[in-house]
mmCIF file of C-alpha atoms in Angstrom:
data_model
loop_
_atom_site.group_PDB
_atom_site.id
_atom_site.type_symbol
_atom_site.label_atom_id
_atom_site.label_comp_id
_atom_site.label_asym_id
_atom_site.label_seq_id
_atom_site.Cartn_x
_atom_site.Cartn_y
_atom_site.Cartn_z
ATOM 1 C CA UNK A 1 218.411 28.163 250.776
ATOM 2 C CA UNK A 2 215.904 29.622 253.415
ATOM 3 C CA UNK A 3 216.326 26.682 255.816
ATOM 4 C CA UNK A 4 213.846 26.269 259.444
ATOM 5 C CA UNK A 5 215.021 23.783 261.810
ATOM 6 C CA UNK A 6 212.471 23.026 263.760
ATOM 7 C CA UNK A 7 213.634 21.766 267.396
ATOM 8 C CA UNK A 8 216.018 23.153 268.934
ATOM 9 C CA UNK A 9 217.733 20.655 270.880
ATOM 10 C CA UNK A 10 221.246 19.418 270.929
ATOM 11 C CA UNK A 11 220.772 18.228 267.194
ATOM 12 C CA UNK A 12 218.646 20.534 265.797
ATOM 13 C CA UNK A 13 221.024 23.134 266.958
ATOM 14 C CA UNK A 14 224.408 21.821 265.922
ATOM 15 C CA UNK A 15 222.679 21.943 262.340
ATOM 16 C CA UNK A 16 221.850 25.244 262.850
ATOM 17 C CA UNK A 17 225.441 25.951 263.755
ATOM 18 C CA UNK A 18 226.594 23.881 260.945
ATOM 19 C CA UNK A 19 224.561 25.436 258.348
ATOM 20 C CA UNK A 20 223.953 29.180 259.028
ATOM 21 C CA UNK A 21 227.258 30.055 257.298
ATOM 22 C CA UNK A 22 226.118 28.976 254.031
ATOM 23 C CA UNK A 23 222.538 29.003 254.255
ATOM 24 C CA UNK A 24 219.864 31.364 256.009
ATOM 25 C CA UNK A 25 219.123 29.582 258.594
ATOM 26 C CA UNK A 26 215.722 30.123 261.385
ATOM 27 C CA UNK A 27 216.237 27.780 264.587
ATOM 28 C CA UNK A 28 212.361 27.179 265.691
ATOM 29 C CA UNK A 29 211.888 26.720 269.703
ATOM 30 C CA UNK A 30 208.552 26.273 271.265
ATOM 31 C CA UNK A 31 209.902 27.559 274.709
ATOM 32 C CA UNK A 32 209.776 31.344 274.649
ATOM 33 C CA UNK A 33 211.913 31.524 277.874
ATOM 34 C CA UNK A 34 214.675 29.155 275.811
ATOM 35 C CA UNK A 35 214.572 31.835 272.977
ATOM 36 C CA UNK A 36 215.435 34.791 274.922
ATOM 37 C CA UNK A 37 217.853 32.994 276.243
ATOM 38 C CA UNK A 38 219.709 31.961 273.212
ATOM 39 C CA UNK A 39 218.791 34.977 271.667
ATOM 40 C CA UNK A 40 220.618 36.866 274.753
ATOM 41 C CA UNK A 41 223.698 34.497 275.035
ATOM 42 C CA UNK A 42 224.031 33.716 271.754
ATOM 43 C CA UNK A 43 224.306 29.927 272.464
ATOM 44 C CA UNK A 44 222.265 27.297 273.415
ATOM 45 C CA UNK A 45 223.073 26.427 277.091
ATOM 46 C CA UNK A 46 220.221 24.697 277.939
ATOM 47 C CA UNK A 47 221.201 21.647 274.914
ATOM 48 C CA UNK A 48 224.412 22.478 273.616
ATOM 49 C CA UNK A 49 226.784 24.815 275.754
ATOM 50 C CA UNK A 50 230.262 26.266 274.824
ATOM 51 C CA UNK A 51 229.252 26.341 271.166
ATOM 52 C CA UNK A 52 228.289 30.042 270.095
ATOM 53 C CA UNK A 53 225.924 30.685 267.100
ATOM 54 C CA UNK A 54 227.021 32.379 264.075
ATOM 55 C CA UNK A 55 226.146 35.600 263.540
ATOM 56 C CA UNK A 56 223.455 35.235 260.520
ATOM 57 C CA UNK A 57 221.504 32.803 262.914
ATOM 58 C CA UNK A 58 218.375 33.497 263.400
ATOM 59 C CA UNK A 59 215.936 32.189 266.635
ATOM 60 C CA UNK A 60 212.789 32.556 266.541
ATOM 61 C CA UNK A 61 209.583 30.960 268.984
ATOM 62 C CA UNK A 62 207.348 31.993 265.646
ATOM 63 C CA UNK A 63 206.146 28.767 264.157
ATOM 64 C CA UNK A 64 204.499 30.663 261.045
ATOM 65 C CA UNK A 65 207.067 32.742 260.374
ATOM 66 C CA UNK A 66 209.943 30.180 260.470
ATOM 67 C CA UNK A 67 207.760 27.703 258.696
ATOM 68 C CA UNK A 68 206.435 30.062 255.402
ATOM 69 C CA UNK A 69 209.585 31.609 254.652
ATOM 70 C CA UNK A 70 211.126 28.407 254.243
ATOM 71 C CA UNK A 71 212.799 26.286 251.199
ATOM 72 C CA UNK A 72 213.187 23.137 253.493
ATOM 73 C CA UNK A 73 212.166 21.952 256.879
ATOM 74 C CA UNK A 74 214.139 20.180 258.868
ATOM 75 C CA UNK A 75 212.232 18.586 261.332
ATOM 76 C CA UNK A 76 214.985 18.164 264.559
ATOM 77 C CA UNK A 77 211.998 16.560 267.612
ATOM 78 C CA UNK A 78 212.843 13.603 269.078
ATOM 79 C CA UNK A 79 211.033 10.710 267.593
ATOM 80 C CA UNK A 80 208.094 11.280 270.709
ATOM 81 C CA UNK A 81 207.813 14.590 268.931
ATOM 82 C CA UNK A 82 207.557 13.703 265.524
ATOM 83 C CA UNK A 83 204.296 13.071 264.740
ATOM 84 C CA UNK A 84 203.008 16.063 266.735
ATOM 85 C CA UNK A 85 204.782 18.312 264.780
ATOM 86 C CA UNK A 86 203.817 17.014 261.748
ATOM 87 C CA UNK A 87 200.330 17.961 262.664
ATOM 88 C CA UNK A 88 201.261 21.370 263.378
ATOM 89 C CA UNK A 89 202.721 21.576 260.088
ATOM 90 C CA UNK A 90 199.681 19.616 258.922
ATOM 91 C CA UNK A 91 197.229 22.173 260.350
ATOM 92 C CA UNK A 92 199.159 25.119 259.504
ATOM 93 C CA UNK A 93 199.077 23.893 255.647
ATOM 94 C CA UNK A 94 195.179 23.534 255.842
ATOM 95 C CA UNK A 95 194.594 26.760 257.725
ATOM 96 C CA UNK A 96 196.946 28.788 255.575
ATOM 97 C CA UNK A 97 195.601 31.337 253.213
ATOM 98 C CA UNK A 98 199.030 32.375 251.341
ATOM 99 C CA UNK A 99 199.754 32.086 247.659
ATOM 100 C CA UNK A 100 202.855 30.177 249.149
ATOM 101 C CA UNK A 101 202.063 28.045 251.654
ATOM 102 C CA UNK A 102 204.629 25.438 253.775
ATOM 103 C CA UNK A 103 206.850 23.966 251.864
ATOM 104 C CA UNK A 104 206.608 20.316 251.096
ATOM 105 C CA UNK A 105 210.502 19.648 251.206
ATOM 106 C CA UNK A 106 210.992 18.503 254.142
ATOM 107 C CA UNK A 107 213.766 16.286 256.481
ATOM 108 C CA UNK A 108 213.739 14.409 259.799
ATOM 109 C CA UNK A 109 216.971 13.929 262.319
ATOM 110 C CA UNK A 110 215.321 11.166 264.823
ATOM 111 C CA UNK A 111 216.178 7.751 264.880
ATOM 112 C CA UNK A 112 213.900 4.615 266.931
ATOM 113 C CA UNK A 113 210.464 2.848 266.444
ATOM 114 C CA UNK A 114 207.778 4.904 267.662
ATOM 115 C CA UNK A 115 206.690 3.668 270.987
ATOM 116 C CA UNK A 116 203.654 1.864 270.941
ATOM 117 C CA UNK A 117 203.033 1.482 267.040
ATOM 118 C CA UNK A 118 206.478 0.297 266.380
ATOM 119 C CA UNK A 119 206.717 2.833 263.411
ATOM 120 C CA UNK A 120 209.983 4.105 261.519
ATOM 121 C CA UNK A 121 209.811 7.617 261.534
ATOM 122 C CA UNK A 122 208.578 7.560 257.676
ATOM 123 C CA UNK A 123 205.456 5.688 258.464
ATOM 124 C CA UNK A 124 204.719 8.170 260.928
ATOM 125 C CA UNK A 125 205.094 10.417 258.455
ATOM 126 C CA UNK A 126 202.835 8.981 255.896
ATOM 127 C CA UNK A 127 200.837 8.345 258.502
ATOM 128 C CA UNK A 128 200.268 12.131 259.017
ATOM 129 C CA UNK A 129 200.442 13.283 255.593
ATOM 130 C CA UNK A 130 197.718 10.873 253.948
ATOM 131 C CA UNK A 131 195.364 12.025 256.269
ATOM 132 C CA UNK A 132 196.330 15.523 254.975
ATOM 133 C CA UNK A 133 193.541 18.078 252.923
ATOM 134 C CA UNK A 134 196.070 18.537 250.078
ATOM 135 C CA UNK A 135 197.899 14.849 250.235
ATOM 136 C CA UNK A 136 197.517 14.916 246.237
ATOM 137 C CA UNK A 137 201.184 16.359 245.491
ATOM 138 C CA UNK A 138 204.096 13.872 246.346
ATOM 139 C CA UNK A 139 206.067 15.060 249.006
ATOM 140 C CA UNK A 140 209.619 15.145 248.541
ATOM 141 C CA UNK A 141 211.013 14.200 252.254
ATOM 142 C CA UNK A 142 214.059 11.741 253.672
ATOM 143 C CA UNK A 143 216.316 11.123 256.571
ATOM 144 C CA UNK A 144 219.172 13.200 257.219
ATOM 145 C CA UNK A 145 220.984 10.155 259.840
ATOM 146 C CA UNK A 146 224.298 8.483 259.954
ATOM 147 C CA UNK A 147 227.892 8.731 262.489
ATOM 148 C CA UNK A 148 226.798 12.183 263.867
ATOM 149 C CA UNK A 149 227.762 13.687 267.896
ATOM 150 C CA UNK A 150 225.734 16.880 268.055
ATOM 151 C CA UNK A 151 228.862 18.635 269.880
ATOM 152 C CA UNK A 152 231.328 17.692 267.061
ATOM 153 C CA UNK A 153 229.102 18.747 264.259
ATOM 154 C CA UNK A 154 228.555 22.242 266.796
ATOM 155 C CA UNK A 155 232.797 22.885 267.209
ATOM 156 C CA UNK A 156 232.918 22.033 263.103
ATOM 157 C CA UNK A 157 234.393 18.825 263.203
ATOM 158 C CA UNK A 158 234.455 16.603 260.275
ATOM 159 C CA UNK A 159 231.208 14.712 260.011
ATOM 160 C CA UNK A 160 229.769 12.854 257.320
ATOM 161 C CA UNK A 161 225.781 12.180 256.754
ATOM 162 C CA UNK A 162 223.205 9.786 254.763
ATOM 163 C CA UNK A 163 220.708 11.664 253.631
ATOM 164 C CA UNK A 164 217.799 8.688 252.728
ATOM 165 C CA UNK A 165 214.710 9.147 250.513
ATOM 166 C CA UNK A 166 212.844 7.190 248.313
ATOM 167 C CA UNK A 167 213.619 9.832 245.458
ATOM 168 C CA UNK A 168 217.056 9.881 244.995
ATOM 169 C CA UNK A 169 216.962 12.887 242.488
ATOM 170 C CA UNK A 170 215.675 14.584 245.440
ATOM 171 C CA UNK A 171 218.342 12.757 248.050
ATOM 172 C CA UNK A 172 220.928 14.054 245.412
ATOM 173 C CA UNK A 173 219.923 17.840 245.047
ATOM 174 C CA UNK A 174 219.497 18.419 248.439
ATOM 175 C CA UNK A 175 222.326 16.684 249.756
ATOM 176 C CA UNK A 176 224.256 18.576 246.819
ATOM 177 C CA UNK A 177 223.252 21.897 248.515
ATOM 178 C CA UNK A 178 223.676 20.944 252.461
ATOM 179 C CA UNK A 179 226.817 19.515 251.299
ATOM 180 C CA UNK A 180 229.941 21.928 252.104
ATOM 181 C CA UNK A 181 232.449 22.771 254.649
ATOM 182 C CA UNK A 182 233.337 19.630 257.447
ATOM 183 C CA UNK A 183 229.478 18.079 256.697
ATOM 184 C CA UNK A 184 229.871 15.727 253.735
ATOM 185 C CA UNK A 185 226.262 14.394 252.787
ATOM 186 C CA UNK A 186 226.144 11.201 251.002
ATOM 187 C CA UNK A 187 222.497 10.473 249.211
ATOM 188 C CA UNK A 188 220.860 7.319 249.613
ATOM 189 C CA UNK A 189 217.650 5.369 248.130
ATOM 190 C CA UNK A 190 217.359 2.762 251.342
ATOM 191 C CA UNK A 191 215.040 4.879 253.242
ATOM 192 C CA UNK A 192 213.971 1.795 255.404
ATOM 193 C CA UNK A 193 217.474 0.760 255.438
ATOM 194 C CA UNK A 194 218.634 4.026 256.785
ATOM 195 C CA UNK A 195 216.352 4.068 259.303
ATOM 196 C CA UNK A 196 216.282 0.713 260.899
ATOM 197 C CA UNK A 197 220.015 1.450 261.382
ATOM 198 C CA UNK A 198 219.675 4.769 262.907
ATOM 199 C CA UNK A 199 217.442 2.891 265.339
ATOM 200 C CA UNK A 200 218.058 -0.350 266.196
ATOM 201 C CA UNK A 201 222.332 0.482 267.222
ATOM 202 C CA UNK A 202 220.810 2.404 270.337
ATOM 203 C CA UNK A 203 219.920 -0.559 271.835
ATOM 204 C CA UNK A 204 223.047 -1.847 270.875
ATOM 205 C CA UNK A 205 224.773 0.657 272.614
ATOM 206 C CA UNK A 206 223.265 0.373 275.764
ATOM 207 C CA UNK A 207 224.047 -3.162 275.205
ATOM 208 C CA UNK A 208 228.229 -2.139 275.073
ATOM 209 C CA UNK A 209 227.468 0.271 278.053
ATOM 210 C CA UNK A 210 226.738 -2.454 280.147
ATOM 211 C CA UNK A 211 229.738 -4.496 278.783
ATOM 212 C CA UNK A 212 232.151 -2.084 279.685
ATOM 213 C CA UNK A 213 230.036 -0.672 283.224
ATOM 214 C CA UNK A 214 230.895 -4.542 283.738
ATOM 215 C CA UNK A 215 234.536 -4.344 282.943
ATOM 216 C CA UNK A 216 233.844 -7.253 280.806
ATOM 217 C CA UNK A 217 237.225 -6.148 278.388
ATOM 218 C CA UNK A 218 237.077 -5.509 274.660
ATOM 219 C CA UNK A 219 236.852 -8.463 273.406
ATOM 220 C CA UNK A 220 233.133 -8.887 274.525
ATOM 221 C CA UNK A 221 232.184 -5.372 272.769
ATOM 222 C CA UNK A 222 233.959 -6.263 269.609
ATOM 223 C CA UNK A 223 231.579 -9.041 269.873
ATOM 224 C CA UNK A 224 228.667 -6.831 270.697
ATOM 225 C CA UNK A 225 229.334 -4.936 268.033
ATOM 226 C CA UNK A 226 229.567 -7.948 265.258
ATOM 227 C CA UNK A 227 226.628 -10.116 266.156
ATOM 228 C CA UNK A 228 224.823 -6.645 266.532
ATOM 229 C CA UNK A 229 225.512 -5.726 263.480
ATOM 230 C CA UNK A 230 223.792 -8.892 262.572
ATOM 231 C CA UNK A 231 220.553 -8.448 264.218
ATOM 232 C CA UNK A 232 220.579 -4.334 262.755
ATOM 233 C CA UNK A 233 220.691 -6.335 259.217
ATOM 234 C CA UNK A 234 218.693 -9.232 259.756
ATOM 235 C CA UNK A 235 215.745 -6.839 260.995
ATOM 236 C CA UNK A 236 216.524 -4.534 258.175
ATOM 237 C CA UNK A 237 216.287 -6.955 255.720
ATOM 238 C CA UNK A 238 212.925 -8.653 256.924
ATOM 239 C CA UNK A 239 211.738 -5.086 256.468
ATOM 240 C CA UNK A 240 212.668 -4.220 253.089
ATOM 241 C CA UNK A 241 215.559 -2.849 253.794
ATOM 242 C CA UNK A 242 219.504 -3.264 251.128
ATOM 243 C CA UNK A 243 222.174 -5.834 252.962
ATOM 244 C CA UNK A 244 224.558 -3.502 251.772
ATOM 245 C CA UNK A 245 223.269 -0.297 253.674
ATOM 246 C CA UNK A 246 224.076 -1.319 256.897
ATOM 247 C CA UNK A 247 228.138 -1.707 255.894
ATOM 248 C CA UNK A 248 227.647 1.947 255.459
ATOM 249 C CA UNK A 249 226.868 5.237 257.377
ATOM 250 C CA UNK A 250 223.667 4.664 258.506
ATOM 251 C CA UNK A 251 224.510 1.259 259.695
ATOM 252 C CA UNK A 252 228.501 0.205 260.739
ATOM 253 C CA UNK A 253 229.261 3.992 260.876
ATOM 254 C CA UNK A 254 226.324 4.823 263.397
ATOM 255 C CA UNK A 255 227.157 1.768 265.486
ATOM 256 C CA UNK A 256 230.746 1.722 266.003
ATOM 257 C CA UNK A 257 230.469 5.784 267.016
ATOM 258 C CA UNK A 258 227.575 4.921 269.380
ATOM 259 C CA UNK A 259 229.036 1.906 270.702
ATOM 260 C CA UNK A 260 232.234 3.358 271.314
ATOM 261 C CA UNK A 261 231.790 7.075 271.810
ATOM 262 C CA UNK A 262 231.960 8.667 275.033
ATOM 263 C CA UNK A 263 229.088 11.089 274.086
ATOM 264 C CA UNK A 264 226.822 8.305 273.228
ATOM 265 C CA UNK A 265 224.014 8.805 275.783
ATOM 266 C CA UNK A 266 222.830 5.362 274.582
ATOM 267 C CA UNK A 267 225.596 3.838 275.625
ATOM 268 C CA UNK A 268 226.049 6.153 279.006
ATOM 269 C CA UNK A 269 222.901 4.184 279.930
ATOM 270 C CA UNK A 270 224.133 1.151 279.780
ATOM 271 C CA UNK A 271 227.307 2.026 281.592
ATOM 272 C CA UNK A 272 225.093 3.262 284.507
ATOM 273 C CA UNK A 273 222.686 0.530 284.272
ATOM 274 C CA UNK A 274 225.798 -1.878 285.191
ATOM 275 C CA UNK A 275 226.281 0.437 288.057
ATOM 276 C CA UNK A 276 223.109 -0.595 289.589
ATOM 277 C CA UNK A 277 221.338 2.534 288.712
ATOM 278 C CA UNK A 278 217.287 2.756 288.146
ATOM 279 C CA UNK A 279 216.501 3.454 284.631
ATOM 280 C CA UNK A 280 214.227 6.340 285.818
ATOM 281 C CA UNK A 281 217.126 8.255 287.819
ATOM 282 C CA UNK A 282 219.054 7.529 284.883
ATOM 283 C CA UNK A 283 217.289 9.335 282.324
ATOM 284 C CA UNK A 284 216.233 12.274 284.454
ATOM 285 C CA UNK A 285 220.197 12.479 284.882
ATOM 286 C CA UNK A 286 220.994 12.231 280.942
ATOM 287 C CA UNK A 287 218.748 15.389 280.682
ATOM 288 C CA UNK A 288 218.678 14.393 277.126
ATOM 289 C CA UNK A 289 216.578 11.411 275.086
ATOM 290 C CA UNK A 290 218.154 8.167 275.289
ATOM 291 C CA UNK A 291 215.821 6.435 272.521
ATOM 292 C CA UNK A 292 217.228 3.448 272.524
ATOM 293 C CA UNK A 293 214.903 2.902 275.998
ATOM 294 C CA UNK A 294 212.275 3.286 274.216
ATOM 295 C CA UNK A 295 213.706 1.771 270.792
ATOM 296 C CA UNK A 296 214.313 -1.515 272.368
ATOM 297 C CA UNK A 297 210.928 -2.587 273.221
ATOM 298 C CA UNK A 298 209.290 -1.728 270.276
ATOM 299 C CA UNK A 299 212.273 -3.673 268.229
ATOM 300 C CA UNK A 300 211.939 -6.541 270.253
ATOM 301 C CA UNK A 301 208.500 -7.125 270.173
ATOM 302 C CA UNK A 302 208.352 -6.202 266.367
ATOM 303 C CA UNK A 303 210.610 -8.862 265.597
ATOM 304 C CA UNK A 304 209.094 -11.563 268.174
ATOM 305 C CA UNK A 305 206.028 -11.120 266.306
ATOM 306 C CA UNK A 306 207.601 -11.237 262.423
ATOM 307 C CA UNK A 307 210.111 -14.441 264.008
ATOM 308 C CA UNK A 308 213.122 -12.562 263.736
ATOM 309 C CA UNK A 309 215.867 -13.721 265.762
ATOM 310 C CA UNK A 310 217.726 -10.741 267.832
ATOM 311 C CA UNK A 311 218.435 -12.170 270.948
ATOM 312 C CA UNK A 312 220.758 -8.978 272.411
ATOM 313 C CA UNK A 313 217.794 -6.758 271.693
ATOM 314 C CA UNK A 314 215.674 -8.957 273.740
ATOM 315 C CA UNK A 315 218.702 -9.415 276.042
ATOM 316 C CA UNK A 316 218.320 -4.747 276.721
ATOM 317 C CA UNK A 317 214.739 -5.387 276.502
ATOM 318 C CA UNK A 318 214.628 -7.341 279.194
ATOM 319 C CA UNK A 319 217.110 -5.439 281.407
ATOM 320 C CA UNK A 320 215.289 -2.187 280.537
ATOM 321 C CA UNK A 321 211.753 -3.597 281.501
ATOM 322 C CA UNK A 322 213.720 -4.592 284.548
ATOM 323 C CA UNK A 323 213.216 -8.245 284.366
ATOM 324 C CA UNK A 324 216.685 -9.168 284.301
ATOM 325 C CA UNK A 325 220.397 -7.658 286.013
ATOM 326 C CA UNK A 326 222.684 -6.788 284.143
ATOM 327 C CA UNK A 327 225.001 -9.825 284.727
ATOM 328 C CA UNK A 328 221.932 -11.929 284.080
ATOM 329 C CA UNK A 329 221.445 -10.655 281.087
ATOM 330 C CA UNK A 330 225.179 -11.515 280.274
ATOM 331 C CA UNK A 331 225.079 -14.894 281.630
ATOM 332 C CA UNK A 332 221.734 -15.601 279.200
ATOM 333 C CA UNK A 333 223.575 -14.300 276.225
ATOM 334 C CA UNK A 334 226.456 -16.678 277.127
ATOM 335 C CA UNK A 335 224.673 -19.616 278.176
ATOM 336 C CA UNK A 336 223.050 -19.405 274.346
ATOM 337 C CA UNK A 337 223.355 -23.020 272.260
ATOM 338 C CA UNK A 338 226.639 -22.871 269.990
ATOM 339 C CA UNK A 339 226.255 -22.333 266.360
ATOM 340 C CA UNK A 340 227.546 -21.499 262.529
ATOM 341 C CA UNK A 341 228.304 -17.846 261.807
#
């Protein structure tokens, strides 16, 4: 396939990696300094350092011409990012006098709740596209998500992927095709499922960051990890969402490699937070998007307002809005009334 990956962060750049050997592949950067760069070195040091391109990849700060000459998108913005490149694409569409305009195949690689509408990343997307001039064909779109470093899937290291739509004959054929080498791409019908996974273990790791910043042993993240898992599925499930997605990828997988990974920025904020660190310094160190910051508000309050019980993600909420220390917020989730599991 003729494959643009639009974003070329750490992500949207290991995919590249990942997929220019059996696909052609265009890596779409809005920086024009960034793609001389990578274009120069032949790497992305800026994102993802050490891990050379193949020599069929092609980088490119030409929206149009990455975009048009495309079989699939795959859209690789942070969740911030999302919805303002769907416009692009949006406006590109309507503006677009060619007999084969962008294609309407289409993926996204960010996980959260959009910060300050609470959205998954699909209702951003149908947010976008129903305001769109030629809305009257069905996309066909998912979530590619699931267990996933970007530096692992860069160096070719066994990885394996959910890719979530509503359309599973579409999940199936295109996860048949990205399917190959160390990426093994499992397709899923639990787009909501997927997604609330993807999101709400962030602030679950950040949650086992602070547990181990706090030396507080492995017993309390094994914990951590179990009644999170609870909360992920409980929140799912008031959603819409399958019980039996979140024993999968997109839910255990994703949690136990962000809770436990030591490339998990999530988690890297929690460990720092238990330093005493400011959450401000701490992302401007992390050079890279830590959403479960911004995922654990929106969850929180989302769930408040449905009567969902999470009290861990209120617990990071809290500590992230900076109304409780870190040891408070440990003492509160200890000090909770005993009950049935």
């Amino acid at each position: 396939m003729q494959i643009a990956i639009l974003g070329a962060g750490a992500w949207g750049t290991a995919l590249a990696i990942a997929l220019a050997p059996r696909h052609h592949v265009c890596l779409w950067a809005r920086d024009k300094a960034q793609v001389t760069v990578m274009n120069t070195r032949r790497e992305n040091p800026l994102y993802l350092a050490d891990c050379p391109f193949p020599e069929a990849l092609q980088v490119t700060s030409d929206f149009t011409t990455a975009v048009t000459s495309a079989d699939l998108l795959i859209l690789a913005a942070p969740l911030a990012g999302l919805r303002p490149l769907l416009e692009q694409l949006r406006q590109l569409s309507q503006l677009s006098t060619s007999a084969t305009p962008a294609p309407r195949r289409f993926l996204w690689v960010c996980k959260g709740l959009e910060a300050m509408t609470g959205k998954l990343p699909h209702q951003v997307v149908t947010d976008v596209l129903d305001h769109a001039a030629d809305a009257t064909a069905t996309p066909s779109w998912g979530a590619l998500t699931g267990p996933s470093f970007a530096f692992e899937v860069a160096q070719g290291l066994p990885t394996a992927l959910t890719l979530a739509t509503t359309d599973i004959t579409f999940a199936t054929d295109i996860a048949h095709a990205l399917h190959g080498g160390n990426l093994r791409i499992y397709a899923n019908d639990d787009l909501i499922g997927a997604e609330v996974g993807g999101a709400v273990k962030n602030v679950m790791a950040i949650a086992a960051g602070v547990s181990d910043g706090l030396g507080l042993g492995h017993n309390a993240r094994a914990a951590l990890l179990t009644r999170g898992l609870v909360e992920i599925t409980r929140f799912g499930m008031a959603l819409g969402a399958r019980r039996e997605t979140f024993t999968g990828l997109t839910g255990l997988g994703d949690l136990i490699l962000t809770c436990t990974g030591d490339l998990s920025r999530n988690r890297r904020v929690g460990l720092l937070l238990a330093e005493g660190q400011n959450l401000t310094a701490i992302q401007h160190t992390l050079g890279h998007v830590a959403e479960g910051v911004f995922t654990a508000r929106e969850v929180a309050q989302r769930a408040a307002a449905m009567g969902i019980d999470m009290p861990i993600t209120a617990a990071v909420a809290g500590l992230l809005d900076g109304r409780t220390t870190p040891r408070e917020t440990v003492h509160q989730l200890m000090a909770r009334d005993a009950r049935t599991e």
